[in-house]
Amino acid sequence: MLHFKSIALAAAIAVSVSQFSQAQTDNSKPVADRALINGTIHTMDADATIAQAIGVSGDEIVFVGDAEEVKAVIGPQTEVIDLEGRMVLPGFVDGHIHAAAGGLIMLGVDLQTDDKEELFARIRNEVEANRNDVILGYGVRFNPWTDGNPTAAMLDEIESDRPVYFWAIDGHAAWVNSKALELAGIDKDTPDTAPGFSFFERDADGNPTGWIVEVPAQLQVLSALIDITPEFMAGGVREWLDTFAKAGITTVHDHGIQGMGQDEGFQMMADLEATGDMPIRFIGSYYWNDGNLDPLPGTRELREKFNSELVKGRYLKINMDGGDDKWNALYVDPYTDKPEIVAEPIIPYDVVEDAVIRADAAGIDVTCHCFGDLAVRKLLDAVEAAIAANPPRDRRHKITHGTLIHPDDYARFGELGVIYDSTGTWMSLDPLLQTVSTERLGAERVQGMYPVNDVIAGGGVFSFGSDWPVSGYVSEYRPLAAIEAGMTRQLSGREDVPPLGGKEAGMSLDQALRSHTIDAAYGMGMDTEIGSLEVGKKADLVVLEKNLYDIEPNEISEVGVLYTMMGGRVTHDSTGQ
């Protein structure tokens, strides 16, 4: 347990420090509101400095150094925290999350299981115990359904009077009963919401089966069942923001607000900041998946309207493709199981390139959902075209997911300055990869997934992003879980399964920590403010129960977060002090 020294002791320390220099502080007077001493502080600066103490004044770091020199910034009112040797890191930065959408998706019963009997037992229990007008749930996995997607008829046997709506684990599909389809007015004559991209799966007679693909069609049904308003979502969002703080997260890059207007979503976050209920920094994106709309006006509007300390509209988020489970991810080589399928981009390639060039010219960085290696290549091509067309600038374009990257493109990340962002807890041979992905792509391509070390070796920067609440197999937001899986290439608890890509594919601990701190901050253009513990930067930090360098990699996900600070404010304290 951390030991909080008394103010009297802090004053005594301050009186005794006149002879000490303070080479690592920017102020010659005792200025620290808090001083954390006797720690193992991994600053993640360019020199990989390990310090013993850190001083914080207001929302900034004013001292980083050793246990003696810190006395120069300790005054009578300084709160002194004895770390007792514990590990301190910069606050974790999540390079890809859907923090706002989580308030909509993560409602109701948790359906994350591989066992169909267990799945239906959970549904029955929820129906019996829940008296609400609508039955909600999340986390339906794909791998148990090798014989076809689940249907409305299956749910009708359990509940036919009330609508049932369950989000799939990836957030890009939903399973509903017949009552939900009825209330939404969906039948065989209903046109698909976005033909070829977002649609209602149908039987041989054209009747909707109860499986819905992609967000536009999903929301067409869900919005008929519940009134999706900022007020409805705010409660869930607030709860999850606190949960992120408990995991040591201090900054997130949100990759798209869904379920309500983008302006409404940003305003919801801004309102939380205004009431002091915002425990993280929220860097948001304008979400673009319709090639018929020009995304630049909306992006500019969000950037101009939302630019506070904690809530910023900054990026243009582009959706290039889907996922392998639905055969709508874009690959250089054909699908193994259905080589005749030629997937089309969500937005035509030429439209994407034009938008990237114009955004880049306006100083706007893009982040792009690129699941397959062809999608990755096309976004790299677009950035290359933007660099050729526009004057030099400090670009931070980002590709997210990159589950597969063609070897010819590894070095292009470094050459073009494009950040590679992906999810640590997806980097294992989980049941989804063993079944669906292997069937779609073949074992060789699956083993080549998430080539993090290859991109880094080519000069690229890699950033961890959870993509919470969506996933392929496990919905996971905890940075320590991502760090573990990124190192071991195994899912916690499934160490009997060989590492994805072999042991050599695993990241070093040094690199994994950078990828959830300074490199993730770099990937959202925030590295001069956060991501490392240096004088003048924001006081965002996390104190861990154990030193990660002293334990086995497969124990990392279980390490407790004792203390989280964001902007000098304690957002999580498990010590009870």
CSV table of C-alpha atoms in Angstrom, one decimal, residues 96-354:
chain,number,residue,atom,x,y,z
A,96,HIS,CA,-8.1,3.4,-31.1
A,97,ILE,CA,-11.2,3.2,-29.0
A,98,HIS,CA,-15.0,3.9,-29.2
A,99,ALA,CA,-15.5,5.4,-25.8
A,100,ALA,CA,-18.7,7.1,-26.7
A,101,ALA,CA,-20.2,4.2,-28.6
A,102,GLY,CA,-19.5,1.9,-25.7
A,103,GLY,CA,-22.3,3.6,-23.8
A,104,LEU,CA,-24.6,2.1,-26.3
A,105,ILE,CA,-23.1,-1.2,-27.2
A,106,MET,CA,-22.1,-2.5,-23.7
A,107,LEU,CA,-25.6,-2.7,-22.3
A,108,GLY,CA,-27.5,-5.8,-21.1
A,109,VAL,CA,-26.2,-9.3,-20.8
A,110,ASP,CA,-22.6,-10.3,-21.6
A,111,LEU,CA,-22.8,-13.1,-24.3
A,112,GLN,CA,-19.0,-13.7,-24.7
A,113,THR,CA,-18.8,-17.5,-24.7
A,114,ASP,CA,-17.8,-20.2,-27.2
A,115,ASP,CA,-20.4,-22.6,-25.9
A,116,LYS,CA,-23.8,-22.5,-27.6
A,117,GLU,CA,-25.5,-24.1,-24.6
A,118,GLU,CA,-24.0,-21.6,-22.3
A,119,LEU,CA,-25.0,-18.8,-24.7
A,120,PHE,CA,-28.6,-19.8,-24.7
A,121,ALA,CA,-28.6,-20.4,-21.0
A,122,ARG,CA,-27.4,-16.8,-20.4
A,123,ILE,CA,-30.1,-15.5,-22.8
A,124,ARG,CA,-32.9,-17.5,-21.0
A,125,ASN,CA,-31.7,-16.2,-17.6
A,126,GLU,CA,-31.7,-12.6,-18.8
A,127,VAL,CA,-35.2,-12.9,-20.3
A,128,GLU,CA,-36.5,-14.4,-17.1
A,129,ALA,CA,-34.8,-11.8,-14.8
A,130,ASN,CA,-35.2,-8.7,-17.0
A,131,ARG,CA,-38.5,-6.9,-16.9
A,132,ASN,CA,-37.5,-4.2,-19.4
A,133,ASP,CA,-39.4,-3.6,-22.6
A,134,VAL,CA,-36.4,-4.4,-24.6
A,135,ILE,CA,-33.8,-7.2,-24.0
A,136,LEU,CA,-30.3,-6.0,-24.8
A,137,GLY,CA,-26.9,-7.8,-24.9
A,138,TYR,CA,-23.5,-7.7,-26.4
A,139,GLY,CA,-20.5,-9.9,-27.4
A,140,VAL,CA,-22.0,-12.6,-29.6
A,141,ARG,CA,-19.0,-14.4,-31.1
A,142,PHE,CA,-18.7,-15.7,-34.6
A,143,ASN,CA,-16.6,-18.9,-34.1
A,144,PRO,CA,-19.4,-21.0,-32.6
A,145,TRP,CA,-21.5,-20.5,-35.7
A,146,THR,CA,-19.6,-22.5,-38.3
A,147,ASP,CA,-22.9,-23.8,-39.8
A,148,GLY,CA,-24.4,-20.4,-40.5
A,149,ASN,CA,-25.3,-17.2,-38.5
A,150,PRO,CA,-27.8,-17.4,-35.7
A,151,THR,CA,-31.4,-16.5,-36.5
A,152,ALA,CA,-34.5,-14.7,-35.2
A,153,ALA,CA,-36.3,-18.1,-34.9
A,154,MET,CA,-33.7,-19.2,-32.3
A,155,LEU,CA,-34.5,-16.2,-30.1
A,156,ASP,CA,-38.3,-16.4,-30.8
A,157,GLU,CA,-38.3,-19.7,-28.9
A,158,ILE,CA,-37.1,-17.9,-25.8
A,159,GLU,CA,-38.8,-14.5,-26.2
A,160,SER,CA,-41.3,-13.5,-28.8
A,161,ASP,CA,-43.3,-10.8,-27.1
A,162,ARG,CA,-40.5,-8.3,-26.4
A,163,PRO,CA,-37.9,-7.2,-28.9
A,164,VAL,CA,-34.4,-8.7,-28.4
A,165,TYR,CA,-31.3,-7.0,-29.8
A,166,PHE,CA,-27.8,-8.4,-29.3
A,167,TRP,CA,-24.6,-6.8,-30.6
A,168,ALA,CA,-22.0,-9.1,-32.2
A,169,ILE,CA,-18.6,-9.1,-30.6
A,170,ASP,CA,-17.2,-6.9,-33.4
A,171,GLY,CA,-19.9,-4.2,-33.2
A,172,HIS,CA,-20.5,-4.6,-36.9
A,173,ALA,CA,-23.4,-7.1,-36.8
A,174,ALA,CA,-26.4,-7.8,-34.6
A,175,TRP,CA,-28.7,-10.7,-33.8
A,176,VAL,CA,-32.4,-9.9,-33.3
A,177,ASN,CA,-35.7,-11.6,-32.9
A,178,SER,CA,-38.8,-11.3,-35.0
A,179,LYS,CA,-40.4,-8.8,-32.7
A,180,ALA,CA,-37.5,-6.4,-33.2
A,181,LEU,CA,-37.8,-6.8,-37.0
A,182,GLU,CA,-41.5,-6.2,-36.8
A,183,LEU,CA,-41.2,-3.0,-34.7
A,184,ALA,CA,-38.6,-1.7,-37.0
A,185,GLY,CA,-40.8,-2.4,-40.1
A,186,ILE,CA,-38.2,-4.8,-41.6
A,187,ASP,CA,-39.6,-7.5,-43.9
A,188,LYS,CA,-38.9,-9.1,-47.3
A,189,ASP,CA,-39.9,-5.9,-49.1
A,190,THR,CA,-37.5,-3.6,-47.1
A,191,PRO,CA,-34.5,-2.5,-49.1
A,192,ASP,CA,-31.1,-3.0,-47.6
A,193,THR,CA,-29.8,0.0,-45.9
A,194,ALA,CA,-26.5,0.2,-47.9
A,195,PRO,CA,-26.6,-2.7,-50.4
A,196,GLY,CA,-23.5,-4.7,-50.4
A,197,PHE,CA,-22.2,-3.2,-47.2
A,198,SER,CA,-24.9,-2.9,-44.6
A,199,PHE,CA,-27.9,-5.2,-45.0
A,200,PHE,CA,-30.3,-7.7,-43.6
A,201,GLU,CA,-29.3,-11.3,-44.1
A,202,ARG,CA,-32.1,-13.1,-45.9
A,203,ASP,CA,-33.3,-16.6,-46.5
A,204,ALA,CA,-34.1,-18.2,-49.9
A,205,ASP,CA,-37.4,-16.4,-50.0
A,206,GLY,CA,-36.0,-13.0,-49.2
A,207,ASN,CA,-37.2,-12.8,-45.6
A,208,PRO,CA,-34.8,-11.3,-43.0
A,209,THR,CA,-33.2,-14.0,-40.9
A,210,GLY,CA,-32.5,-11.9,-37.9
A,211,TRP,CA,-28.8,-11.3,-38.6
A,212,ILE,CA,-28.0,-7.7,-39.5
A,213,VAL,CA,-24.7,-6.7,-41.0
A,214,GLU,CA,-22.9,-3.3,-40.4
A,215,VAL,CA,-23.9,-0.3,-38.3
A,216,PRO,CA,-26.3,1.6,-40.6
A,217,ALA,CA,-28.7,-1.3,-40.8
A,218,GLN,CA,-28.1,-2.2,-37.2
A,219,LEU,CA,-29.1,1.3,-36.1
A,220,GLN,CA,-32.1,1.2,-38.4
A,221,VAL,CA,-33.5,-1.5,-36.1
A,222,LEU,CA,-32.1,-0.4,-32.8
A,223,SER,CA,-33.4,3.2,-33.1
A,224,ALA,CA,-36.9,1.8,-33.5
A,225,LEU,CA,-36.6,-0.1,-30.2
A,226,ILE,CA,-35.0,2.6,-28.0
A,227,ASP,CA,-34.6,6.3,-28.0
A,228,ILE,CA,-30.9,6.8,-28.6
A,229,THR,CA,-30.1,10.1,-27.1
A,230,PRO,CA,-27.0,11.6,-25.4
A,231,GLU,CA,-28.9,11.4,-22.1
A,232,PHE,CA,-29.5,7.7,-22.6
A,233,MET,CA,-25.9,7.0,-23.4
A,234,ALA,CA,-24.2,9.4,-20.9
A,235,GLY,CA,-24.8,7.2,-17.9
A,236,GLY,CA,-23.1,4.2,-19.5
A,237,VAL,CA,-20.3,6.3,-20.9
A,238,ARG,CA,-19.6,7.9,-17.5
A,239,GLU,CA,-19.4,4.5,-15.8
A,240,TRP,CA,-16.9,3.2,-18.5
A,241,LEU,CA,-14.7,6.3,-18.3
A,242,ASP,CA,-14.1,5.6,-14.6
A,243,THR,CA,-13.4,2.0,-15.5
A,244,PHE,CA,-10.7,3.2,-18.0
A,245,ALA,CA,-9.1,5.2,-15.3
A,246,LYS,CA,-9.0,2.2,-13.0
A,247,ALA,CA,-7.0,0.4,-15.8
A,248,GLY,CA,-4.5,3.3,-15.9
A,249,ILE,CA,-5.8,4.9,-19.1
A,250,THR,CA,-5.5,8.7,-19.3
A,251,THR,CA,-5.9,9.5,-23.0
A,252,VAL,CA,-7.9,7.9,-25.8
A,253,HIS,CA,-8.2,8.4,-29.5
A,254,ASP,CA,-11.9,7.8,-30.3
A,255,HIS,CA,-12.4,6.5,-33.8
A,256,GLY,CA,-16.0,7.4,-34.4
A,257,ILE,CA,-19.2,8.2,-32.5
A,258,GLN,CA,-22.1,6.1,-33.5
A,259,GLY,CA,-25.7,5.8,-32.4
A,260,MET,CA,-26.2,9.6,-32.3
A,261,GLY,CA,-25.1,12.6,-34.2
A,262,GLN,CA,-21.4,13.2,-34.1
A,263,ASP,CA,-21.9,16.8,-32.8
A,264,GLU,CA,-24.1,15.3,-30.1
A,265,GLY,CA,-21.5,12.8,-29.1
A,266,PHE,CA,-18.8,15.4,-28.8
A,267,GLN,CA,-21.1,17.7,-26.8
A,268,MET,CA,-21.8,14.8,-24.4
A,269,MET,CA,-18.1,14.5,-23.7
A,270,ALA,CA,-17.7,18.3,-23.5
A,271,ASP,CA,-20.6,18.4,-20.9
A,272,LEU,CA,-18.8,15.7,-18.8
A,273,GLU,CA,-15.7,17.8,-18.9
A,274,ALA,CA,-17.6,20.9,-17.9
A,275,THR,CA,-19.1,19.2,-14.8
A,276,GLY,CA,-15.7,17.7,-13.8
A,277,ASP,CA,-16.7,14.2,-14.7
A,278,MET,CA,-14.1,13.6,-17.4
A,279,PRO,CA,-11.2,11.4,-16.1
A,280,ILE,CA,-9.5,11.0,-19.5
A,281,ARG,CA,-8.4,13.1,-22.4
A,282,PHE,CA,-10.7,12.5,-25.4
A,283,ILE,CA,-9.2,13.0,-28.9
A,284,GLY,CA,-12.0,12.5,-31.3
A,285,SER,CA,-12.6,11.8,-35.0
A,286,TYR,CA,-15.1,12.7,-37.7
A,287,TYR,CA,-16.5,9.3,-38.7
A,288,TRP,CA,-16.8,8.9,-42.5
A,289,ASN,CA,-18.2,5.8,-44.3
A,290,ASP,CA,-20.3,7.4,-47.1
A,291,GLY,CA,-18.4,8.2,-50.3
A,292,ASN,CA,-21.3,10.4,-51.4
A,293,LEU,CA,-20.6,12.9,-48.6
A,294,ASP,CA,-17.6,15.3,-48.5
A,295,PRO,CA,-16.1,14.7,-45.0
A,296,LEU,CA,-14.0,17.8,-44.8
A,297,PRO,CA,-16.7,20.3,-43.8
A,298,GLY,CA,-17.8,18.1,-41.0
A,299,THR,CA,-14.2,17.5,-39.9
A,300,ARG,CA,-13.4,21.2,-39.9
A,301,GLU,CA,-16.5,22.0,-37.9
A,302,LEU,CA,-15.7,19.5,-35.1
A,303,ARG,CA,-12.1,20.7,-35.0
A,304,GLU,CA,-13.2,24.3,-34.6
A,305,LYS,CA,-16.0,23.6,-32.1
A,306,PHE,CA,-14.3,21.1,-29.8
A,307,ASN,CA,-10.8,22.1,-28.8
A,308,SER,CA,-10.8,22.2,-25.0
A,309,GLU,CA,-8.2,20.8,-22.6
A,310,LEU,CA,-9.8,17.4,-22.5
A,311,VAL,CA,-12.1,17.1,-25.5
A,312,LYS,CA,-10.7,17.7,-29.0
A,313,GLY,CA,-12.0,17.0,-32.5
A,314,ARG,CA,-8.9,16.3,-34.5
A,315,TYR,CA,-8.9,13.4,-37.0
A,316,LEU,CA,-10.8,12.3,-40.1
A,317,LYS,CA,-11.7,8.6,-39.6
A,318,ILE,CA,-12.1,6.7,-42.9
A,319,ASN,CA,-13.6,3.3,-43.3
A,320,MET,CA,-11.9,1.4,-46.1
A,321,ASP,CA,-13.2,-2.2,-45.7
A,322,GLY,CA,-15.0,-4.6,-43.3
A,323,GLY,CA,-13.6,-7.9,-41.9
A,324,ASP,CA,-12.7,-11.3,-43.0
A,325,ASP,CA,-15.7,-13.0,-41.3
A,326,LYS,CA,-18.1,-11.3,-43.8
A,327,TRP,CA,-15.8,-11.6,-46.8
A,328,ASN,CA,-15.7,-7.8,-47.0
A,329,ALA,CA,-12.1,-7.1,-46.0
A,330,LEU,CA,-9.8,-6.2,-48.9
A,331,TYR,CA,-6.9,-8.5,-49.6
A,332,VAL,CA,-4.2,-8.6,-52.2
A,333,ASP,CA,-4.7,-12.3,-52.8
A,334,PRO,CA,-8.2,-14.0,-53.1
A,335,TYR,CA,-10.1,-15.5,-50.2
A,336,THR,CA,-9.0,-19.1,-49.8
A,337,ASP,CA,-12.6,-20.5,-49.2
A,338,LYS,CA,-14.3,-18.3,-51.8
A,339,PRO,CA,-11.8,-17.1,-54.4
A,340,GLU,CA,-14.5,-15.8,-56.6
A,341,ILE,CA,-15.4,-13.1,-54.2
A,342,VAL,CA,-13.9,-9.7,-55.0
A,343,ALA,CA,-14.7,-7.4,-52.1
A,344,GLU,CA,-15.3,-3.7,-52.9
A,345,PRO,CA,-14.1,-0.8,-50.7
A,346,ILE,CA,-16.7,0.9,-48.6
A,347,ILE,CA,-15.7,4.2,-50.2
A,348,PRO,CA,-14.2,4.0,-53.7
A,349,TYR,CA,-10.4,4.2,-53.8
A,350,ASP,CA,-10.3,7.4,-55.9
A,351,VAL,CA,-12.7,9.1,-53.5
A,352,VAL,CA,-10.6,8.1,-50.5
A,353,GLU,CA,-7.4,9.3,-52.2
A,354,ASP,CA,-9.0,12.7,-53.0
